[in-house]
Tab-separated table of C-alpha atoms in Angstrom:
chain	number	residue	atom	x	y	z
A	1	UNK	CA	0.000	0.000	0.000
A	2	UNK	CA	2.946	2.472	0.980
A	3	UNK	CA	4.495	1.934	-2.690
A	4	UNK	CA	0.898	2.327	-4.672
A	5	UNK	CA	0.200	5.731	-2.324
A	6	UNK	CA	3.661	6.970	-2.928
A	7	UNK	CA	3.550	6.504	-6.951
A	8	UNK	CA	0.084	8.109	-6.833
A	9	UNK	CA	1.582	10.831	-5.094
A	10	UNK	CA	4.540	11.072	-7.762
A	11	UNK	CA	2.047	10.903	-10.333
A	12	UNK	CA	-0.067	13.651	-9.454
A	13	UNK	CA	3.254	15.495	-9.103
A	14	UNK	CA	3.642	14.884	-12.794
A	15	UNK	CA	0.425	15.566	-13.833
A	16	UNK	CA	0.928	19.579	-12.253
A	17	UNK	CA	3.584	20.452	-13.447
A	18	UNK	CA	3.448	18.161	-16.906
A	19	UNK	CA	4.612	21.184	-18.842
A	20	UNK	CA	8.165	21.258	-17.301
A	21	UNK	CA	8.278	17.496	-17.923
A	22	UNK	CA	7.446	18.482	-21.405
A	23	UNK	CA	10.045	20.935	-21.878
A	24	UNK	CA	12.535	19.211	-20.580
A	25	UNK	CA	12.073	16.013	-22.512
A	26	UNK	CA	13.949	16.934	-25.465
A	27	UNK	CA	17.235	17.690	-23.237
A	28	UNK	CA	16.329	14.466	-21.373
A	29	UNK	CA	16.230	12.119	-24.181
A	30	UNK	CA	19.165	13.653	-25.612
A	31	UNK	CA	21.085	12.945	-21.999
A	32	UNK	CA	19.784	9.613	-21.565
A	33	UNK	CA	20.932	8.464	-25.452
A	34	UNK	CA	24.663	9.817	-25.666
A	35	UNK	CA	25.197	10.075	-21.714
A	36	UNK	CA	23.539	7.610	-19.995
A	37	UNK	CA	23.405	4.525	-22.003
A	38	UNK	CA	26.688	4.543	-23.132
A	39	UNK	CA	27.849	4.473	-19.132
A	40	UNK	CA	25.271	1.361	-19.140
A	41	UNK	CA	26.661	0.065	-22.326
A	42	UNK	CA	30.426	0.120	-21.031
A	43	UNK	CA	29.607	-1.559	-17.693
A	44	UNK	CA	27.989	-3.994	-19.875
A	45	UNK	CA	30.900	-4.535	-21.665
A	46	UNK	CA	33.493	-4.575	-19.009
A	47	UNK	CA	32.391	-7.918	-18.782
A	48	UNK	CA	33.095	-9.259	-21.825
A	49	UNK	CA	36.219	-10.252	-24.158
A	50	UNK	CA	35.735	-7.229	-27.117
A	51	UNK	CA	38.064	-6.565	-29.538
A	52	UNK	CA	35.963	-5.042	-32.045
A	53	UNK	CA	36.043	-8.047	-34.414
A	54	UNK	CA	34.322	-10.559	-32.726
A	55	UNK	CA	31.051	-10.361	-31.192
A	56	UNK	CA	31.549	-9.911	-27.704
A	57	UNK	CA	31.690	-13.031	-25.349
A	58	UNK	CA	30.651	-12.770	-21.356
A	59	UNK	CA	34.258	-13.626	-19.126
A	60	UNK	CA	32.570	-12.110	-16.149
A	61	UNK	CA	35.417	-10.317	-13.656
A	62	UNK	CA	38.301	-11.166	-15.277
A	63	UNK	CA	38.896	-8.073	-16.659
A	64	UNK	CA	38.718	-6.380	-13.635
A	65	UNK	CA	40.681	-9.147	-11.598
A	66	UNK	CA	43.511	-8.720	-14.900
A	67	UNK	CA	43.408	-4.802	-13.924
A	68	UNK	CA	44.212	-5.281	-9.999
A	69	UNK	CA	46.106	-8.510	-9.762
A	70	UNK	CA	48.194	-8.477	-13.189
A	71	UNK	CA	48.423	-4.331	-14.665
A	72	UNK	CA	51.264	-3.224	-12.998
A	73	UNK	CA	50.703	-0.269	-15.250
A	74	UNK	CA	47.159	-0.141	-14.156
A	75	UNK	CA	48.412	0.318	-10.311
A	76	UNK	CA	50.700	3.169	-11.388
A	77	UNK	CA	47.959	4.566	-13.483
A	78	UNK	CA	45.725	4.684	-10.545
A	79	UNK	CA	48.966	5.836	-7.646
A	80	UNK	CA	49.421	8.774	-10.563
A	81	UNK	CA	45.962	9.832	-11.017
A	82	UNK	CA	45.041	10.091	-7.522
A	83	UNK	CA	48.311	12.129	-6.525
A	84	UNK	CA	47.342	14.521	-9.410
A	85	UNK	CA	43.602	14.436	-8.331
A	86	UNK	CA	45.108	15.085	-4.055
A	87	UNK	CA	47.076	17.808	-4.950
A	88	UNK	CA	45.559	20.116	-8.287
A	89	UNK	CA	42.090	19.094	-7.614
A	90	UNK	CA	42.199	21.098	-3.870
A	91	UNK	CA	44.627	24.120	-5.315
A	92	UNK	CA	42.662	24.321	-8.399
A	93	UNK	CA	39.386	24.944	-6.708
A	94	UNK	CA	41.170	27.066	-3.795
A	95	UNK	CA	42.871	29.269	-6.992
A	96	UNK	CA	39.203	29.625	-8.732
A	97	UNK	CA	37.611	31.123	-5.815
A	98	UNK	CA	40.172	32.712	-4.581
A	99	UNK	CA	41.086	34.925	-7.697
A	100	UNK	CA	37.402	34.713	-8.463
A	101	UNK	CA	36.624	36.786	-5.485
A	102	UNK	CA	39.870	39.572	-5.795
A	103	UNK	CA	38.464	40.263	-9.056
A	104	UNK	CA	35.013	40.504	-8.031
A	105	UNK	CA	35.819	43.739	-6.486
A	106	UNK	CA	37.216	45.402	-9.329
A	107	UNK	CA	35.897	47.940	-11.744
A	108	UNK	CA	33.285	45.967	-14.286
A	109	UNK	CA	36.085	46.979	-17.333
A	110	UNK	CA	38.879	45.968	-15.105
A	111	UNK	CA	37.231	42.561	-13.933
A	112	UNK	CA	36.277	41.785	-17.501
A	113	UNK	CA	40.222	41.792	-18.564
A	114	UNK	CA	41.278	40.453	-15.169
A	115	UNK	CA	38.792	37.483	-16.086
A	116	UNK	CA	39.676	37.193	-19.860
A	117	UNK	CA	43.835	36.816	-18.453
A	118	UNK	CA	42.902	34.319	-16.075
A	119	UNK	CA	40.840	32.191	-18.326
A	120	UNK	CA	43.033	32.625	-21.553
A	121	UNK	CA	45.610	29.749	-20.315
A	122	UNK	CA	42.535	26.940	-20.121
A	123	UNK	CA	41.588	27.765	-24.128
A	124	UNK	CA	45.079	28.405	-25.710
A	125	UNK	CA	45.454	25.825	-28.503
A	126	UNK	CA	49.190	25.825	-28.496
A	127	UNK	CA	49.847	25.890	-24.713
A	128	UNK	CA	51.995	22.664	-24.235
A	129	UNK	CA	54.230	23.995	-26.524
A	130	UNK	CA	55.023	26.859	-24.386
A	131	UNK	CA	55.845	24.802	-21.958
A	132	UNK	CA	58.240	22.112	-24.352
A	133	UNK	CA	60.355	25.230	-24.642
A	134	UNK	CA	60.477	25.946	-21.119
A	135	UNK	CA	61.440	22.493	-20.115
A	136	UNK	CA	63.521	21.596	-23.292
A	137	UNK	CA	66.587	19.189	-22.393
A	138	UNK	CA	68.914	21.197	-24.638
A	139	UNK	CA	71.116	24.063	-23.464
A	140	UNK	CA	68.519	26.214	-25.298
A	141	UNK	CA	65.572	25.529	-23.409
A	142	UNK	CA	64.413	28.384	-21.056
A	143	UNK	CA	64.689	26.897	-17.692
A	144	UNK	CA	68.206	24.915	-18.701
A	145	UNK	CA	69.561	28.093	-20.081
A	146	UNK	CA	68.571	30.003	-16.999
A	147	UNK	CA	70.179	27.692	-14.504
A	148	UNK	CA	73.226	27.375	-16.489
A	149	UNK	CA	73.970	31.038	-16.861
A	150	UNK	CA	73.319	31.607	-13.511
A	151	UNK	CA	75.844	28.520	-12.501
A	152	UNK	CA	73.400	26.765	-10.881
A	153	UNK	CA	73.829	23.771	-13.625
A	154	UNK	CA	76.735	22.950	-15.559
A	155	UNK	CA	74.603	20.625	-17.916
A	156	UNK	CA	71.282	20.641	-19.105
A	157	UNK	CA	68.708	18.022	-17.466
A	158	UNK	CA	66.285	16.317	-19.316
A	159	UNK	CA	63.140	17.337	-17.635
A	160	UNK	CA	60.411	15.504	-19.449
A	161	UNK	CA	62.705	12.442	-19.580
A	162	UNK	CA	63.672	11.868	-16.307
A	163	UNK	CA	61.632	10.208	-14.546
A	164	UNK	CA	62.158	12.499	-10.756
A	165	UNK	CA	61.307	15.352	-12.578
A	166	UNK	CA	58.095	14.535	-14.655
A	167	UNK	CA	55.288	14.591	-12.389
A	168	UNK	CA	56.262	17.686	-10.596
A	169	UNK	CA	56.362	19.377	-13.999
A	170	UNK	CA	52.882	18.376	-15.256
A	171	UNK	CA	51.098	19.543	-11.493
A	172	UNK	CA	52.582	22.407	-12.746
A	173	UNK	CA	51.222	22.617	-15.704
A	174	UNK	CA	48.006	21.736	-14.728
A	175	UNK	CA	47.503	24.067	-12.036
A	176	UNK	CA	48.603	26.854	-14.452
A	177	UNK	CA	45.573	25.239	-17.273
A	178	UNK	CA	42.987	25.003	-14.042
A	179	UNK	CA	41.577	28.367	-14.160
A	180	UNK	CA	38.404	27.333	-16.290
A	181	UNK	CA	35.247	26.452	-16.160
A	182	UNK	CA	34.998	26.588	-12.348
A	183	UNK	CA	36.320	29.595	-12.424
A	184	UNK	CA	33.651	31.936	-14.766
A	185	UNK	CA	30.975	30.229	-12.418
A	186	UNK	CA	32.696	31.829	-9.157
A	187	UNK	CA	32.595	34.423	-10.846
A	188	UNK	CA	28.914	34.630	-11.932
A	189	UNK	CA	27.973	33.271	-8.786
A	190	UNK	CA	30.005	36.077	-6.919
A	191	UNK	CA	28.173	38.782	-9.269
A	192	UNK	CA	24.745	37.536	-8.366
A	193	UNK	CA	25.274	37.747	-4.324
A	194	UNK	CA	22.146	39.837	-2.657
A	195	UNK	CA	24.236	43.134	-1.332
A	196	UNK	CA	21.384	43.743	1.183
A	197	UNK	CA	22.180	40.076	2.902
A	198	UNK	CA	25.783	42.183	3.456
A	199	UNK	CA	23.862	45.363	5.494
A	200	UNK	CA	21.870	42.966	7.338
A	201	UNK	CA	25.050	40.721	8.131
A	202	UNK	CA	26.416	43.919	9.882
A	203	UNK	CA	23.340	44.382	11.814
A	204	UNK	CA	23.419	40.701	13.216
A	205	UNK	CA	26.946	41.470	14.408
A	206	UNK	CA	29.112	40.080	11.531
A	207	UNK	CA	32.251	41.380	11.958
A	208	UNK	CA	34.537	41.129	9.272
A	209	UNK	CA	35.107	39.784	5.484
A	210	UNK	CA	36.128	36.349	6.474
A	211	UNK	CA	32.442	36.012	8.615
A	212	UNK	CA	30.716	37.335	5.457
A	213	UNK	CA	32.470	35.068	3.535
A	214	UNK	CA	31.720	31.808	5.808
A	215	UNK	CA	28.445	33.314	6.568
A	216	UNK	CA	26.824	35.052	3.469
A	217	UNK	CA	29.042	34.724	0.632
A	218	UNK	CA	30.080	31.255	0.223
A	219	UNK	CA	26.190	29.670	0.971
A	220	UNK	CA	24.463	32.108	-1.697
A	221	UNK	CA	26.680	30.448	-3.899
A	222	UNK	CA	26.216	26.998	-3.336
A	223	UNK	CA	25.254	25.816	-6.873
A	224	UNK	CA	28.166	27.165	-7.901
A	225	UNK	CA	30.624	25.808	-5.365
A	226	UNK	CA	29.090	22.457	-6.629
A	227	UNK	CA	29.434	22.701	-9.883
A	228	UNK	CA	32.756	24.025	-9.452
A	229	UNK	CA	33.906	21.078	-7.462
A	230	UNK	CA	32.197	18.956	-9.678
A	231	UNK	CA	34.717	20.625	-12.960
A	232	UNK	CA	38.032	20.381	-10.792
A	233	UNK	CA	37.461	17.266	-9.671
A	234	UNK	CA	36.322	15.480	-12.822
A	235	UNK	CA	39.383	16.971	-14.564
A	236	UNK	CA	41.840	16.386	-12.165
A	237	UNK	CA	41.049	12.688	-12.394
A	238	UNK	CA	40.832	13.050	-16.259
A	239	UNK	CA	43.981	14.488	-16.763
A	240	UNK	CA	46.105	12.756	-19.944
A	241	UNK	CA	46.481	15.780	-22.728
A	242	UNK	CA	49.420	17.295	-20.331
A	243	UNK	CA	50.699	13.946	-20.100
A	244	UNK	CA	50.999	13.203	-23.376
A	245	UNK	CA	52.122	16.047	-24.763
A	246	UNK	CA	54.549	17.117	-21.888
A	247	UNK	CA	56.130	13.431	-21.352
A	248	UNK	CA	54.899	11.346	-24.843
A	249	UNK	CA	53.457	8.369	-24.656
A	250	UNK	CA	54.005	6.382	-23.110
A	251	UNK	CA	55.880	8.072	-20.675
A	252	UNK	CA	59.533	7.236	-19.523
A	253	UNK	CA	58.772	4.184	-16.952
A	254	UNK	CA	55.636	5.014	-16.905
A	255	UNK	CA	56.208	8.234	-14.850
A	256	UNK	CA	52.954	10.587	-16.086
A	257	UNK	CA	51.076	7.497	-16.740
A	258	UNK	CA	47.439	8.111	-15.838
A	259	UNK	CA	43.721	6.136	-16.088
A	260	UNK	CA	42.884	7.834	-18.643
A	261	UNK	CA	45.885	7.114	-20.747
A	262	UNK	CA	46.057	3.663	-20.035
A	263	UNK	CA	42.354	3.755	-21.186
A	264	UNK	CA	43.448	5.249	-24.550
A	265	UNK	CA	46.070	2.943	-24.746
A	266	UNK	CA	43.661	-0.147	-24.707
A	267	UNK	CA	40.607	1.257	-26.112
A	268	UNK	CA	42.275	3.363	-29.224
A	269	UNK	CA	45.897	1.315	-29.582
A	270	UNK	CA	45.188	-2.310	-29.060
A	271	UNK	CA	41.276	-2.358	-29.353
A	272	UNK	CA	40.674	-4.372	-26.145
A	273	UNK	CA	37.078	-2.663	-25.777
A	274	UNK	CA	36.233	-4.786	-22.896
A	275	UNK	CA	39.477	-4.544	-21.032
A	276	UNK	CA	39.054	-0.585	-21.633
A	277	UNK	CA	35.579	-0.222	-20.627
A	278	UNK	CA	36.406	-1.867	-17.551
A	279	UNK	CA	39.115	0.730	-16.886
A	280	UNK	CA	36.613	3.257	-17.251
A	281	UNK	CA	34.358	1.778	-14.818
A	282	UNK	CA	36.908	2.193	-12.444
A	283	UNK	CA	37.185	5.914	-13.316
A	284	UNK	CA	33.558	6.811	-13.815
A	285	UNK	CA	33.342	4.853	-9.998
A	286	UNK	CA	36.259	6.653	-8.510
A	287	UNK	CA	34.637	10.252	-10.190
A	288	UNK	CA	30.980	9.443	-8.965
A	289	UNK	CA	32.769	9.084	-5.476
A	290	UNK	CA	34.687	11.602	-5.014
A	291	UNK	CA	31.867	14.234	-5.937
A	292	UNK	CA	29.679	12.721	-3.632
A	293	UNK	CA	31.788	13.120	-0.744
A	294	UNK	CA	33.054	16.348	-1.968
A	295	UNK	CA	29.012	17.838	-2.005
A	296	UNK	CA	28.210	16.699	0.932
A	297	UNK	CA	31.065	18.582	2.899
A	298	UNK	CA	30.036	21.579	1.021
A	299	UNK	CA	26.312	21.199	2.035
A	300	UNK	CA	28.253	22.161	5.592
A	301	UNK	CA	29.046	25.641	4.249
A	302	UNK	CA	27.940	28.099	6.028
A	303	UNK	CA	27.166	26.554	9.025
């Protein structure tokens, strides 16, 4: 009787407010075709032997017992990606709301440059080339040619080739590519702040801008603290365009080596669909986890 009561409930919930249903079904059918079943569709296939040829046959967990008991490369993948997801998935979202909110108090001409400079590193096409002059492992790349002439080298280091120095270099880089997405939402969110919740802040004895930022600030913009958090985190556990560009691929013993490019590897070099699809279980898992624990500590802003 409870189940029958409650689905007559949900249904007359339908039935009021049918025409939101109805305008959102085009954007949900689109969603559940090219997002949702093909997460379905490559869980599916995680459990079966796929190599594009053959029609694919059911081995159950293998692939996933191959991945944790016999990858090696797998394991490093996954040590890799979570040290880049610990360390620029934090700073990055720090960095957006930080400069977000310095530049929200600037002049509307000024904060639209500010805002262009800050967000022009995450769309340059050519950026990792920038940086393959910067780290070059001849005498004539920048930083060798800097530390040389000022004696602190005598001979140029491979950067991208030695293995100590690689993933230092792409947190780097990807701290420095960070400022995107999440970033134009702080800002939008910032911009549509009710001023009077600041006046009447002061009247209930807030004190200072760190109280109106714990207080007021940060929880009239929590849609966009999630959907920030959701951006950083999902591409600081996505990361593999540095890598490859920055330290090839595959990388020197297996140094930048992440889940996503051991994904690419199987699902794009040796067509193991199955084997790849259950690597991306894995990462759609790990992603799907992390955000949930990451929203519900921000659903504690504030109080």
């Amino acid at each position: 009787m409870k189940t029958s009561s409650w689905l007559a409930i949900k249904w007359k919930e339908i039935k009021a407010h049918k025409h939101s249903y109805i305008l959102m079904s085009p954007y949900m059918l689109l969603f559940a075709v090219f997002t949702v079943l093909p997460v379905i569709m490559s869980v599916v296939i995680s459990f079966t032997y796929f190599n594009m040829l053959e029609f694919p046959r059911f081995i159950g967990w293998q692939n996933y017992s191959r991945l944790f008991l016999e990858d090696d490369v797998f394991l490093i993948a996954i040590k890799n990606t979570i040290l880049f997801a610990v360390i620029t998935g934090p700073l990055s979202y720090m960095a957006c709301f930080v400069f977000a909110w310095i530049i929200n108090d600037l002049r509307p001409k000024l904060r639209a440059f500010m805002t262009l400079i800050f967000y022009a590193p995450s769309i340059s096409g050519n950026v990792y080339f920038l940086w393959q002059m910067i780290f070059s492992g001849d005498r004539y790349g920048i930083a060798n040619g800097f530390l040389i002439k000022t004696g602190v080298l005598l001979d140029p280091i491979q950067w991208l080739k030695t293995e100590q120095y690689i993933m230092p270099i792409i947190i780097l880089v990807q701290l420095w590519l960070s400022l995107g997405t999440g970033f134009l939402a702080f800002i939008a969110g910032l911009q549509t702040v009710d001023k009077t919740l600041y006046e009447a802040g002061a009247v209930d004895g807030i004190k200072n801008r760190w109280q109106e930022l714990w207080y007021i600030t940060l929880p009239s913009m929590k849609p966009q603290l999630m959907f920030g958090a959701v951006i950083q985190i999902t591409s600081s556990l996505a990361i593999a365009d540095v890598s490859i560009y920055l330290a090839g691929f595959p990388s020197v013993n297996y140094a930048a080596e992440t889940i996503v490019t051991h994904l690419i590897d199987f699902g794009t070099i040796r067509f193991e669909m199955g084997y790849a699809s259950a690597i991306a279980t894995v990462l759609f898992t790990l992603m799907v986890g992390t955000n949930l624990i990451v929203q519900r500590l921000l659903r504690r802003v504030g109080e």
